[in-house]
């Protein structure tokens, strides 16, 4: 019997997947626990509409991520850090600081976890930082680290 899964079931399949299940397994386990519905024409059309809706949402999200990537690549983000007398930076510029400065200066909200920074920037000057905005969409942001002595 063909059924459409309503939830991920380990060893059986993922949510919204159409599988072949034995009649007994479907009627005695999947249907009573509301884990699946029968794959009739009505339910199949609902599933298809849901998949098309999800595909449309994903394409819109990717489109907006690509627009944001283009905007971010035109920016030279200036980050001021405290330096000692010899021009050495105290600490470093982390992804958190980059995200905060982007929000403060340009009103772009980017999650700090999406900023691909292996280790904090510990040198003055301009560096290019990758920001993973969406699957397959990476922006290259130029960060200019400026020293301010106090």
Tab-separated table of N, CA and C in Angstrom:
chain	number	residue	atom	x	y	z
A	1	UNK	N	0.851	-1.172	0.000
A	1	UNK	CA	0.000	0.000	0.000
A	1	UNK	C	0.901	1.240	0.000
A	2	UNK	N	0.579	2.190	-0.871
A	2	UNK	CA	1.349	3.433	-0.928
A	2	UNK	C	0.806	4.406	0.105
A	3	UNK	N	1.748	4.983	0.879
A	3	UNK	CA	1.368	5.957	1.902
A	3	UNK	C	2.295	7.169	1.815
A	4	UNK	N	1.787	8.299	2.307
A	4	UNK	CA	2.577	9.523	2.397
A	4	UNK	C	2.910	9.736	3.865
A	5	UNK	N	4.184	9.805	4.177
A	5	UNK	CA	4.606	9.965	5.568
A	5	UNK	C	4.368	11.400	6.037
A	6	UNK	N	3.870	11.533	7.263
A	6	UNK	CA	3.627	12.850	7.858
A	6	UNK	C	4.763	13.268	8.781
A	7	UNK	N	5.672	12.349	9.071
A	7	UNK	CA	6.810	12.633	9.948
A	7	UNK	C	7.985	11.757	9.525
A	8	UNK	N	9.181	12.127	9.967
A	8	UNK	CA	10.358	11.299	9.724
A	8	UNK	C	10.265	10.054	10.598
A	9	UNK	N	10.449	8.896	9.976
A	9	UNK	CA	10.448	7.637	10.717
A	9	UNK	C	11.756	6.933	10.395
A	10	UNK	N	12.548	6.711	11.430
A	10	UNK	CA	13.862	6.102	11.252
A	10	UNK	C	13.729	4.730	10.603
A	11	UNK	N	14.487	4.512	9.540
A	11	UNK	CA	14.478	3.226	8.857
A	11	UNK	C	13.343	3.066	7.855
A	12	UNK	N	12.415	4.032	7.812
A	12	UNK	CA	11.278	3.926	6.897
A	12	UNK	C	11.347	5.018	5.833
A	13	UNK	N	11.430	6.277	6.270
A	13	UNK	CA	11.509	7.368	5.313
A	13	UNK	C	11.366	8.724	5.982
A	14	UNK	N	11.419	9.746	5.172
A	14	UNK	CA	11.337	11.124	5.656
A	14	UNK	C	9.943	11.685	5.439
A	15	UNK	N	9.673	12.815	6.099
A	15	UNK	CA	8.383	13.487	5.997
A	15	UNK	C	8.092	13.841	4.536
A	16	UNK	N	6.830	13.725	4.142
A	16	UNK	CA	6.332	14.017	2.792
A	16	UNK	C	6.896	13.093	1.718
A	17	UNK	N	7.394	11.940	2.116
A	17	UNK	CA	7.895	10.960	1.161
A	17	UNK	C	6.806	9.916	0.916
A	18	UNK	N	6.687	9.480	-0.337
A	18	UNK	CA	5.719	8.435	-0.678
A	18	UNK	C	6.474	7.109	-0.643
A	19	UNK	N	5.965	6.178	0.193
A	19	UNK	CA	6.626	4.881	0.321
A	19	UNK	C	5.619	3.760	0.132
A	20	UNK	N	6.134	2.566	-0.117
A	20	UNK	CA	5.311	1.359	-0.136
A	20	UNK	C	5.431	0.703	1.229
A	21	UNK	N	4.314	0.579	1.919
A	21	UNK	CA	4.300	-0.082	3.226
A	21	UNK	C	3.337	-1.263	3.146
A	22	UNK	N	3.601	-2.270	3.950
A	22	UNK	CA	2.682	-3.402	3.964
A	22	UNK	C	1.340	-2.940	4.536
A	23	UNK	N	0.264	-3.610	4.124
A	23	UNK	CA	-1.073	-3.218	4.560
A	23	UNK	C	-1.188	-3.230	6.089
A	24	UNK	N	-0.676	-4.258	6.717
A	24	UNK	CA	-0.773	-4.380	8.165
A	24	UNK	C	-0.011	-3.274	8.884
A	25	UNK	N	1.188	-2.966	8.425
A	25	UNK	CA	2.014	-1.921	9.042
A	25	UNK	C	1.314	-0.566	8.914
A	26	UNK	N	0.760	-0.309	7.741
A	26	UNK	CA	0.071	0.964	7.514
A	26	UNK	C	-1.184	1.071	8.373
A	27	UNK	N	-2.031	0.047	8.352
A	27	UNK	CA	-3.313	0.119	9.064
A	27	UNK	C	-3.173	0.020	10.587
A	28	UNK	N	-2.202	-0.777	11.062
A	28	UNK	CA	-2.082	-1.015	12.499
A	28	UNK	C	-1.103	-0.082	13.215
A	29	UNK	N	-0.189	0.537	12.460
A	29	UNK	CA	0.816	1.377	13.119
A	29	UNK	C	0.817	2.814	12.589
A	30	UNK	N	1.011	2.974	11.278
A	30	UNK	CA	1.170	4.316	10.719
A	30	UNK	C	-0.106	5.159	10.816
A	31	UNK	N	-1.249	4.601	10.417
A	31	UNK	CA	-2.496	5.379	10.435
A	31	UNK	C	-2.964	5.706	11.854
A	32	UNK	N	-3.000	4.722	12.799
A	32	UNK	CA	-3.474	5.050	14.151
A	32	UNK	C	-2.598	6.080	14.878
A	33	UNK	N	-1.288	6.061	14.612
A	33	UNK	CA	-0.383	7.010	15.269
A	33	UNK	C	-0.267	8.310	14.477
A	34	UNK	N	-1.066	8.446	13.420
A	34	UNK	CA	-1.094	9.656	12.588
A	34	UNK	C	0.292	9.983	12.018
A	35	UNK	N	1.011	8.933	11.616
A	35	UNK	CA	2.332	9.102	11.026
A	35	UNK	C	2.283	9.099	9.505
A	36	UNK	N	1.150	8.695	8.933
A	36	UNK	CA	1.038	8.623	7.482
A	36	UNK	C	-0.422	8.711	7.071
A	37	UNK	N	-0.621	9.046	5.798
A	37	UNK	CA	-1.958	9.017	5.201
A	37	UNK	C	-1.869	8.201	3.924
A	38	UNK	N	-3.005	7.679	3.509
A	38	UNK	CA	-3.035	6.879	2.288
A	38	UNK	C	-2.716	7.771	1.093
A	39	UNK	N	-1.963	7.244	0.131
A	39	UNK	CA	-1.544	8.017	-1.033
A	39	UNK	C	-2.615	7.961	-2.117
A	40	UNK	N	-3.809	8.484	-1.816
A	40	UNK	CA	-4.859	8.548	-2.837
A	40	UNK	C	-4.691	9.840	-3.644
A	41	UNK	N	-5.533	10.044	-4.645
A	41	UNK	CA	-5.351	11.192	-5.543
A	41	UNK	C	-5.488	12.527	-4.800
A	42	UNK	N	-6.403	12.607	-3.839
A	42	UNK	CA	-6.596	13.866	-3.091
A	42	UNK	C	-5.346	14.218	-2.279
A	43	UNK	N	-4.832	13.227	-1.544
A	43	UNK	CA	-3.644	13.464	-0.721
A	43	UNK	C	-2.403	13.714	-1.574
A	44	UNK	N	-2.320	13.055	-2.731
A	44	UNK	CA	-1.183	13.275	-3.632
A	44	UNK	C	-1.203	14.703	-4.182
A	45	UNK	N	-2.394	15.208	-4.516
A	45	UNK	CA	-2.479	16.575	-5.031
A	45	UNK	C	-2.126	17.588	-3.936
A	46	UNK	N	-2.521	17.312	-2.688
A	46	UNK	CA	-2.143	18.179	-1.567
A	46	UNK	C	-0.618	18.179	-1.393
A	47	UNK	N	-0.020	16.997	-1.482
A	47	UNK	CA	1.422	16.875	-1.347
A	47	UNK	C	2.135	17.643	-2.453
A	48	UNK	N	1.641	17.514	-3.671
A	48	UNK	CA	2.259	18.207	-4.809
A	48	UNK	C	2.161	19.723	-4.621
A	49	UNK	N	1.006	20.206	-4.169
A	49	UNK	CA	0.824	21.645	-3.938
A	49	UNK	C	1.778	22.131	-2.843
A	50	UNK	N	1.940	21.324	-1.799
A	50	UNK	CA	2.837	21.688	-0.705
A	50	UNK	C	4.285	21.756	-1.186
A	51	UNK	N	4.686	20.787	-2.024
A	51	UNK	CA	6.050	20.764	-2.541
A	51	UNK	C	6.305	21.956	-3.462
A	52	UNK	N	5.305	22.306	-4.287
A	52	UNK	CA	5.454	23.467	-5.165
A	52	UNK	C	5.567	24.748	-4.354
A	53	UNK	N	4.777	24.854	-3.286
A	53	UNK	CA	4.825	26.020	-2.403
A	53	UNK	C	6.206	26.141	-1.754
A	54	UNK	N	6.729	25.019	-1.276
A	54	UNK	CA	8.059	25.030	-0.658
A	54	UNK	C	9.131	25.418	-1.672
A	55	UNK	N	9.023	24.918	-2.898
A	55	UNK	CA	9.994	25.253	-3.941
A	55	UNK	C	9.937	26.748	-4.256
A	56	UNK	N	8.734	27.306	-4.293
A	56	UNK	CA	8.563	28.735	-4.560
A	56	UNK	C	9.189	29.562	-3.436
A	57	UNK	N	8.943	29.166	-2.186
A	57	UNK	CA	9.519	29.883	-1.041
A	57	UNK	C	11.041	29.836	-1.087
A	58	UNK	N	11.591	28.653	-1.407
A	58	UNK	CA	13.041	28.512	-1.470
A	58	UNK	C	13.632	29.388	-2.565
A	59	UNK	N	12.956	29.456	-3.710
A	59	UNK	CA	13.477	30.291	-4.796
A	59	UNK	C	13.444	31.761	-4.402
A	60	UNK	N	12.392	32.191	-3.690
A	60	UNK	CA	12.308	33.583	-3.218
A	60	UNK	C	13.410	33.871	-2.200
A	61	UNK	N	13.638	32.941	-1.270
A	61	UNK	CA	14.684	33.119	-0.271
A	61	UNK	C	16.056	33.205	-0.936
A	62	UNK	N	16.304	32.355	-1.925
A	62	UNK	CA	17.590	32.379	-2.619
A	62	UNK	C	17.750	33.682	-3.389
A	63	UNK	N	16.679	34.144	-4.009
A	63	UNK	CA	16.713	35.399	-4.752
A	63	UNK	C	17.063	36.569	-3.825
A	64	UNK	N	16.413	36.625	-2.666
A	64	UNK	CA	16.698	37.717	-1.719
A	64	UNK	C	18.117	37.595	-1.166
A	65	UNK	N	18.609	36.373	-0.968
A	65	UNK	CA	19.982	36.174	-0.500
A	65	UNK	C	20.979	36.645	-1.553
A	66	UNK	N	20.672	36.426	-2.832
A	66	UNK	CA	21.563	36.875	-3.908
A	66	UNK	C	21.592	38.405	-3.978
A	67	UNK	N	20.434	39.039	-3.771
A	67	UNK	CA	20.381	40.506	-3.759
A	67	UNK	C	21.218	41.050	-2.604
A	68	UNK	N	21.078	40.449	-1.418
A	68	UNK	CA	21.848	40.875	-0.256
A	68	UNK	C	23.342	40.673	-0.501
A	69	UNK	N	23.703	39.574	-1.154
A	69	UNK	CA	25.109	39.298	-1.457
A	69	UNK	C	25.681	40.392	-2.348
A	70	UNK	N	24.920	40.821	-3.352
A	70	UNK	CA	25.391	41.889	-4.236
A	70	UNK	C	25.586	43.192	-3.462
A	71	UNK	N	24.666	43.487	-2.546
A	71	UNK	CA	24.790	44.708	-1.740
A	71	UNK	C	25.999	44.633	-0.814
A	72	UNK	N	26.206	43.467	-0.198
A	72	UNK	CA	27.320	43.312	0.742
A	72	UNK	C	28.674	43.406	0.040
A	73	UNK	N	28.748	42.958	-1.208
A	73	UNK	CA	30.022	42.969	-1.914
A	73	UNK	C	30.448	44.377	-2.302
A	74	UNK	N	29.522	45.344	-2.296
A	74	UNK	CA	29.852	46.735	-2.608
A	74	UNK	C	30.286	47.516	-1.378
A	75	UNK	N	30.220	46.885	-0.204
A	75	UNK	CA	30.500	47.576	1.054
A	75	UNK	C	31.957	47.389	1.469
A	76	UNK	N	32.542	48.461	2.022
A	76	UNK	CA	33.818	48.362	2.716
A	76	UNK	C	33.504	48.667	4.174
A	77	UNK	N	33.372	47.627	4.974
A	77	UNK	CA	33.000	47.762	6.379
A	77	UNK	C	34.212	48.182	7.193
A	78	UNK	N	34.099	49.315	7.863
A	78	UNK	CA	35.199	49.817	8.694
A	78	UNK	C	34.947	49.410	10.143
A	79	UNK	N	35.919	48.715	10.721
A	79	UNK	CA	35.834	48.269	12.105
A	79	UNK	C	37.005	48.890	12.863
A	80	UNK	N	36.682	49.650	13.911
A	80	UNK	CA	37.726	50.275	14.713
A	80	UNK	C	38.051	49.386	15.901
A	81	UNK	N	39.355	49.217	16.116
A	81	UNK	CA	39.817	48.417	17.253
A	81	UNK	C	40.885	49.189	18.003
A	82	UNK	N	41.000	48.908	19.288
A	82	UNK	CA	42.042	49.555	20.090
A	82	UNK	C	43.390	48.943	19.772
A	83	UNK	N	44.385	49.806	19.665
A	83	UNK	CA	45.733	49.329	19.386
A	83	UNK	C	46.688	49.890	20.433
A	84	UNK	N	47.779	49.226	20.575
A	84	UNK	CA	48.809	49.693	21.495
A	84	UNK	C	49.685	50.734	20.819
A	85	UNK	N	50.757	51.119	21.488
A	85	UNK	CA	51.661	52.143	20.947
A	85	UNK	C	52.354	51.678	19.677
A	86	UNK	N	52.633	50.407	19.582
A	86	UNK	CA	53.341	49.894	18.410
A	86	UNK	C	52.389	49.456	17.288
A	87	UNK	N	51.097	49.756	17.417
A	87	UNK	CA	50.126	49.419	16.365
A	87	UNK	C	49.597	48.003	16.456
A	88	UNK	N	49.871	47.329	17.565
A	88	UNK	CA	49.387	45.952	17.725
A	88	UNK	C	47.963	45.970	18.282
A	89	UNK	N	47.118	45.077	17.730
A	89	UNK	CA	45.702	45.022	18.121
A	89	UNK	C	45.542	44.277	19.436
A	90	UNK	N	44.666	44.825	20.312
A	90	UNK	CA	44.276	44.107	21.517
A	90	UNK	C	43.138	43.167	21.140
A	91	UNK	N	43.344	41.875	21.303
A	91	UNK	CA	42.296	40.915	20.941
A	91	UNK	C	42.251	40.716	19.438
A	92	UNK	N	41.063	40.816	18.865
A	92	UNK	CA	40.889	40.646	17.429
A	92	UNK	C	39.467	40.973	17.031
A	93	UNK	N	39.227	40.997	15.737
A	93	UNK	CA	37.883	41.278	15.226
A	93	UNK	C	37.201	39.939	14.959
A	94	UNK	N	36.120	39.694	15.695
A	94	UNK	CA	35.412	38.422	15.562
A	94	UNK	C	34.219	38.555	14.625
A	95	UNK	N	33.602	37.433	14.306
A	95	UNK	CA	32.422	37.445	13.448
A	95	UNK	C	31.271	38.180	14.125
A	96	UNK	N	31.221	38.135	15.445
A	96	UNK	CA	30.185	38.853	16.191
A	96	UNK	C	30.315	40.357	15.969
A	97	UNK	N	31.541	40.872	16.039
A	97	UNK	CA	31.767	42.305	15.829
A	97	UNK	C	31.438	42.713	14.393
A	98	UNK	N	31.770	41.861	13.446
A	98	UNK	CA	31.462	42.156	12.048
A	98	UNK	C	29.949	42.229	11.861
A	99	UNK	N	29.210	41.273	12.427
A	99	UNK	CA	27.743	41.261	12.317
A	99	UNK	C	27.142	42.494	12.982
A	100	UNK	N	27.654	42.867	14.150
A	100	UNK	CA	27.138	44.040	14.857
A	100	UNK	C	27.391	45.328	14.071
A	101	UNK	N	28.587	45.467	13.501
A	101	UNK	CA	28.904	46.666	12.719
A	101	UNK	C	28.085	46.740	11.440
A	102	UNK	N	27.838	45.591	10.813
A	102	UNK	CA	26.982	45.574	9.613
A	102	UNK	C	25.586	46.067	9.952
A	103	UNK	N	25.059	45.631	11.081
A	103	UNK	CA	23.721	46.036	11.505
A	103	UNK	C	23.705	47.515	11.890
A	104	UNK	N	24.715	47.947	12.643
A	104	UNK	CA	24.761	49.325	13.130
A	104	UNK	C	24.971	50.325	11.988
A	105	UNK	N	25.919	50.050	11.094
A	105	UNK	CA	26.284	51.009	10.047
A	105	UNK	C	25.382	50.944	8.821
A	106	UNK	N	24.954	49.738	8.425
A	106	UNK	CA	24.233	49.574	7.156
A	106	UNK	C	22.840	48.982	7.312
A	107	UNK	N	22.442	48.609	8.527
A	107	UNK	CA	21.133	48.021	8.805
A	107	UNK	C	20.918	46.680	8.088
A	108	UNK	N	21.992	45.929	7.867
A	108	UNK	CA	21.889	44.580	7.313
A	108	UNK	C	22.045	43.596	8.462
A	109	UNK	N	21.043	42.753	8.659
A	109	UNK	CA	21.101	41.778	9.741
A	109	UNK	C	21.642	40.457	9.176
A	110	UNK	N	22.818	40.078	9.661
A	110	UNK	CA	23.456	38.830	9.242
A	110	UNK	C	23.808	38.060	10.508
A	111	UNK	N	23.445	36.785	10.542
A	111	UNK	CA	23.759	35.940	11.684
A	111	UNK	C	25.272	35.737	11.770
A	112	UNK	N	25.825	35.889	12.968
A	112	UNK	CA	27.278	35.757	13.137
A	112	UNK	C	27.781	34.368	12.771
A	113	UNK	N	26.906	33.364	12.856
A	113	UNK	CA	27.305	31.997	12.524
A	113	UNK	C	27.501	31.811	11.026
A	114	UNK	N	26.913	32.704	10.234
A	114	UNK	CA	27.039	32.594	8.783
A	114	UNK	C	28.299	33.259	8.263
A	115	UNK	N	28.979	34.016	9.120
A	115	UNK	CA	30.226	34.667	8.721
A	115	UNK	C	31.345	33.650	8.863
A	116	UNK	N	31.990	33.342	7.744
A	116	UNK	CA	33.011	32.298	7.696
A	116	UNK	C	34.366	32.895	8.071
A	117	UNK	N	34.636	32.898	9.356
A	117	UNK	CA	35.879	33.443	9.869
A	117	UNK	C	36.531	32.356	10.717
A	118	UNK	N	37.609	31.787	10.215
A	118	UNK	CA	38.261	30.667	10.911
A	118	UNK	C	38.767	31.104	12.290
A	119	UNK	N	39.403	32.276	12.310
A	119	UNK	CA	39.904	32.835	13.556
A	119	UNK	C	39.777	34.352	13.468
A	120	UNK	N	39.732	35.039	14.607
A	120	UNK	CA	39.563	36.493	14.573
A	120	UNK	C	40.670	37.190	13.775
A	121	UNK	N	40.314	38.315	13.164
A	121	UNK	CA	41.293	39.105	12.407
A	121	UNK	C	42.165	39.837	13.422
A	122	UNK	N	43.482	39.644	13.338
A	122	UNK	CA	44.391	40.211	14.334
A	122	UNK	C	45.376	41.190	13.731
A	123	UNK	N	45.104	41.660	12.500
A	123	UNK	CA	46.010	42.595	11.849
A	123	UNK	C	45.225	43.771	11.311
A	124	UNK	N	45.868	44.924	11.269
A	124	UNK	CA	45.255	46.097	10.659
A	124	UNK	C	45.258	45.928	9.151
A	125	UNK	N	44.321	46.587	8.474
A	125	UNK	CA	44.264	46.517	7.020
A	125	UNK	C	42.946	45.929	6.542
A	126	UNK	N	42.867	45.724	5.236
A	126	UNK	CA	41.637	45.234	4.621
A	126	UNK	C	41.718	43.727	4.400
A	127	UNK	N	40.695	43.044	4.831
A	127	UNK	CA	40.574	41.593	4.644
A	127	UNK	C	39.242	41.297	3.961
A	128	UNK	N	39.164	40.211	3.210
A	128	UNK	CA	37.914	39.771	2.610
A	128	UNK	C	37.376	38.607	3.431
A	129	UNK	N	36.097	38.748	3.828
A	129	UNK	CA	35.452	37.736	4.666
A	129	UNK	C	34.272	37.160	3.891
A	130	UNK	N	34.138	35.835	3.905
A	130	UNK	CA	33.016	35.175	3.237
A	130	UNK	C	31.829	35.076	4.182
A	131	UNK	N	30.632	35.352	3.648
A	131	UNK	CA	29.403	35.224	4.419
A	131	UNK	C	28.492	34.270	3.661
A	132	UNK	N	28.150	33.155	4.289
A	132	UNK	CA	27.276	32.154	3.670
A	132	UNK	C	25.834	32.546	3.942
A	133	UNK	N	25.183	33.153	2.964
A	133	UNK	CA	23.831	33.657	3.144
A	133	UNK	C	22.776	32.592	2.923
A	134	UNK	N	23.019	31.691	1.978
A	134	UNK	CA	22.049	30.657	1.628
A	134	UNK	C	22.835	29.546	0.949
A	135	UNK	N	22.207	28.421	0.756
A	135	UNK	CA	22.870	27.299	0.102
A	135	UNK	C	23.326	27.717	-1.297
A	136	UNK	N	24.631	27.784	-1.506
A	136	UNK	CA	25.174	28.149	-2.803
A	136	UNK	C	25.315	29.650	-3.015
A	137	UNK	N	24.973	30.483	-2.025
A	137	UNK	CA	25.097	31.940	-2.143
A	137	UNK	C	26.081	32.423	-1.085
A	138	UNK	N	27.244	32.891	-1.554
A	138	UNK	CA	28.280	33.368	-0.648
A	138	UNK	C	28.640	34.794	-1.042
A	139	UNK	N	28.609	35.699	-0.057
A	139	UNK	CA	28.994	37.093	-0.290
A	139	UNK	C	30.423	37.281	0.207
A	140	UNK	N	31.174	38.125	-0.502
A	140	UNK	CA	32.547	38.433	-0.118
A	140	UNK	C	32.562	39.872	0.390
A	141	UNK	N	32.651	40.033	1.696
A	141	UNK	CA	32.604	41.346	2.339
A	141	UNK	C	34.026	41.806	2.633
A	142	UNK	N	34.323	43.069	2.272
A	142	UNK	CA	35.631	43.641	2.585
A	142	UNK	C	35.534	44.322	3.941
A	143	UNK	N	36.418	43.924	4.843
A	143	UNK	CA	36.454	44.481	6.191
A	143	UNK	C	37.773	45.222	6.361
A	144	UNK	N	37.664	46.517	6.673
A	144	UNK	CA	38.839	47.343	6.887
A	144	UNK	C	39.017	47.537	8.381
A	145	UNK	N	40.093	46.988	8.925
A	145	UNK	CA	40.345	47.083	10.355
A	145	UNK	C	41.233	48.310	10.584
A	146	UNK	N	40.679	49.260	11.354
A	146	UNK	CA	41.369	50.529	11.605
A	146	UNK	C	41.754	50.578	13.076
A	147	UNK	N	42.981	50.957	13.323
A	147	UNK	CA	43.457	51.033	14.698
A	147	UNK	C	43.209	52.392	15.313
A	148	UNK	N	42.769	52.387	16.561
A	148	UNK	CA	42.546	53.612	17.317
A	148	UNK	C	43.324	53.469	18.617
A	149	UNK	N	44.312	54.340	18.834
A	149	UNK	CA	45.091	54.235	20.078
A	149	UNK	C	44.433	55.075	21.167
A	150	UNK	N	44.462	54.546	22.374
A	150	UNK	CA	43.841	55.260	23.503
A	150	UNK	C	44.835	55.432	24.595
